[in-house]
mmCIF file of C-alpha atoms in Angstrom:
data_model
loop_
_atom_site.group_PDB
_atom_site.id
_atom_site.type_symbol
_atom_site.label_atom_id
_atom_site.label_comp_id
_atom_site.label_asym_id
_atom_site.label_seq_id
_atom_site.Cartn_x
_atom_site.Cartn_y
_atom_site.Cartn_z
ATOM 1 C CA MET A 1 104.086 107.746 85.653
ATOM 2 C CA VAL A 2 106.077 106.266 88.548
ATOM 3 C CA LYS A 3 109.745 105.798 89.248
ATOM 4 C CA LEU A 4 112.020 103.633 91.355
ATOM 5 C CA VAL A 5 114.608 105.852 93.098
ATOM 6 C CA ALA A 6 117.852 104.346 94.355
ATOM 7 C CA ILE A 7 119.917 106.592 96.644
ATOM 8 C CA TYR A 8 123.531 105.465 97.183
ATOM 9 C CA ARG A 9 125.716 106.668 100.043
ATOM 10 C CA LYS A 10 129.401 107.239 99.344
ATOM 11 C CA PRO A 11 131.336 103.924 99.039
ATOM 12 C CA GLU A 12 134.805 103.473 100.467
ATOM 13 C CA ASP A 13 136.355 102.851 97.033
ATOM 14 C CA ILE A 14 134.519 105.247 94.697
ATOM 15 C CA GLU A 15 136.487 104.186 91.592
ATOM 16 C CA ALA A 16 135.679 100.484 92.061
ATOM 17 C CA PHE A 17 132.031 101.260 92.877
ATOM 18 C CA ASP A 18 131.621 103.390 89.755
ATOM 19 C CA LYS A 19 133.292 100.868 87.528
ATOM 20 C CA HIS A 20 130.924 98.128 88.680
ATOM 21 C CA TYR A 21 127.874 100.399 88.664
ATOM 22 C CA PHE A 22 128.351 101.786 85.178
ATOM 23 C CA GLU A 23 129.829 98.702 83.486
ATOM 24 C CA VAL A 24 127.738 95.982 85.152
ATOM 25 C CA HIS A 25 124.811 97.097 87.252
ATOM 26 C CA ALA A 26 123.338 99.822 85.053
ATOM 27 C CA ALA A 27 123.451 97.485 82.064
ATOM 28 C CA LEU A 28 121.423 94.922 84.034
ATOM 29 C CA ALA A 29 118.899 97.486 85.248
ATOM 30 C CA GLU A 30 118.398 98.879 81.754
ATOM 31 C CA LYS A 31 117.192 95.465 80.583
ATOM 32 C CA MET A 32 114.124 95.499 82.879
ATOM 33 C CA PRO A 33 110.922 95.234 80.836
ATOM 34 C CA GLY A 34 108.731 98.353 80.841
ATOM 35 C CA LEU A 35 111.579 100.735 81.735
ATOM 36 C CA ILE A 36 110.948 103.998 79.947
ATOM 37 C CA LYS A 37 114.148 105.775 80.954
ATOM 38 C CA MET A 38 116.882 105.557 83.520
ATOM 39 C CA GLU A 39 118.575 108.688 84.810
ATOM 40 C CA VAL A 40 121.702 108.575 87.024
ATOM 41 C CA SER A 41 123.062 111.663 88.825
ATOM 42 C CA LYS A 42 126.308 112.070 90.802
ATOM 43 C CA VAL A 43 125.893 114.073 94.001
ATOM 44 C CA TYR A 44 128.647 116.696 94.329
ATOM 45 C CA GLY A 45 127.434 118.495 97.433
ATOM 46 C CA THR A 46 124.725 120.266 99.317
ATOM 47 C CA PRO A 47 123.891 123.906 100.007
ATOM 48 C CA MET A 48 125.705 123.354 103.294
ATOM 49 C CA GLY A 49 128.826 121.774 101.746
ATOM 50 C CA GLU A 50 129.702 118.046 101.725
ATOM 51 C CA SER A 51 127.171 115.303 101.185
ATOM 52 C CA ASP A 52 127.417 111.671 102.299
ATOM 53 C CA LEU A 53 125.527 110.676 99.136
ATOM 54 C CA HIS A 54 127.229 109.476 95.914
ATOM 55 C CA LEU A 55 124.608 108.605 93.287
ATOM 56 C CA LEU A 56 120.853 108.939 92.648
ATOM 57 C CA ALA A 57 119.349 106.606 90.094
ATOM 58 C CA GLU A 58 115.752 107.118 88.844
ATOM 59 C CA MET A 59 114.081 104.464 86.747
ATOM 60 C CA TYR A 60 110.809 105.487 85.165
ATOM 61 C CA PHE A 61 107.796 103.255 84.404
ATOM 62 C CA GLU A 62 104.331 103.984 83.052
ATOM 63 C CA THR A 63 102.381 102.484 86.011
ATOM 64 C CA LYS A 64 102.902 101.028 89.456
ATOM 65 C CA GLU A 65 101.963 97.652 88.049
ATOM 66 C CA ALA A 66 104.656 97.886 85.324
ATOM 67 C CA LEU A 67 107.273 98.777 87.962
ATOM 68 C CA LEU A 68 106.328 95.758 90.144
ATOM 69 C CA GLU A 69 106.397 93.506 87.037
ATOM 70 C CA ALA A 70 109.783 94.801 86.106
ATOM 71 C CA LEU A 71 111.195 94.067 89.536
ATOM 72 C CA SER A 72 109.804 90.572 89.630
ATOM 73 C CA SER A 73 111.028 89.776 86.019
ATOM 74 C CA PRO A 74 114.161 87.676 85.462
ATOM 75 C CA GLU A 75 115.999 90.872 84.491
ATOM 76 C CA GLY A 76 114.787 92.695 87.617
ATOM 77 C CA ARG A 77 115.790 89.829 89.824
ATOM 78 C CA ALA A 78 119.223 89.724 88.249
ATOM 79 C CA ALA A 79 119.653 93.476 88.860
ATOM 80 C CA GLY A 80 118.463 93.068 92.416
ATOM 81 C CA LYS A 81 120.879 90.243 93.144
ATOM 82 C CA ASP A 82 123.781 92.308 91.701
ATOM 83 C CA LEU A 83 122.740 95.314 93.776
ATOM 84 C CA ARG A 84 122.776 93.312 97.021
ATOM 85 C CA GLY A 85 126.207 91.979 96.187
ATOM 86 C CA PHE A 86 127.989 95.254 95.603
ATOM 87 C CA ALA A 87 125.897 97.983 97.268
ATOM 88 C CA GLY A 88 123.562 96.332 99.739
ATOM 89 C CA GLN A 89 124.740 98.431 102.689
ATOM 90 C CA LEU A 90 124.926 101.654 100.713
ATOM 91 C CA VAL A 91 121.572 101.831 98.912
ATOM 92 C CA SER A 92 118.033 102.757 99.887
ATOM 93 C CA MET A 93 115.170 102.207 97.386
ATOM 94 C CA HIS A 94 111.976 104.240 97.066
ATOM 95 C CA PHE A 95 108.784 104.193 94.933
ATOM 96 C CA ALA A 96 107.586 107.620 93.800
ATOM 97 C CA GLU A 97 104.806 108.995 91.625
ATOM 98 C CA VAL A 98 105.754 111.720 89.154
ATOM 99 C CA VAL A 99 103.477 114.677 89.694
#
């Protein structure tokens, strides 16, 4: 199993970001073909105190090929376009194998 991990830094307007993320973006991402599950976590701190991170989103797929197919699908492209529009400067994306 593999996953796409999106790491979001804190936005200036958390309320507006969360509204768009949960009402628009997550709904687009959940439509990607082959998506097994999507897990979103809100970061509330670190062992040292404050964190500059806001959200972690993990999207699970059966194989690397399924993940790449999902990203290149119309649904994946729509989610990517939306992401660039509202969080392009805040997000980093990573591919990971579940071990």
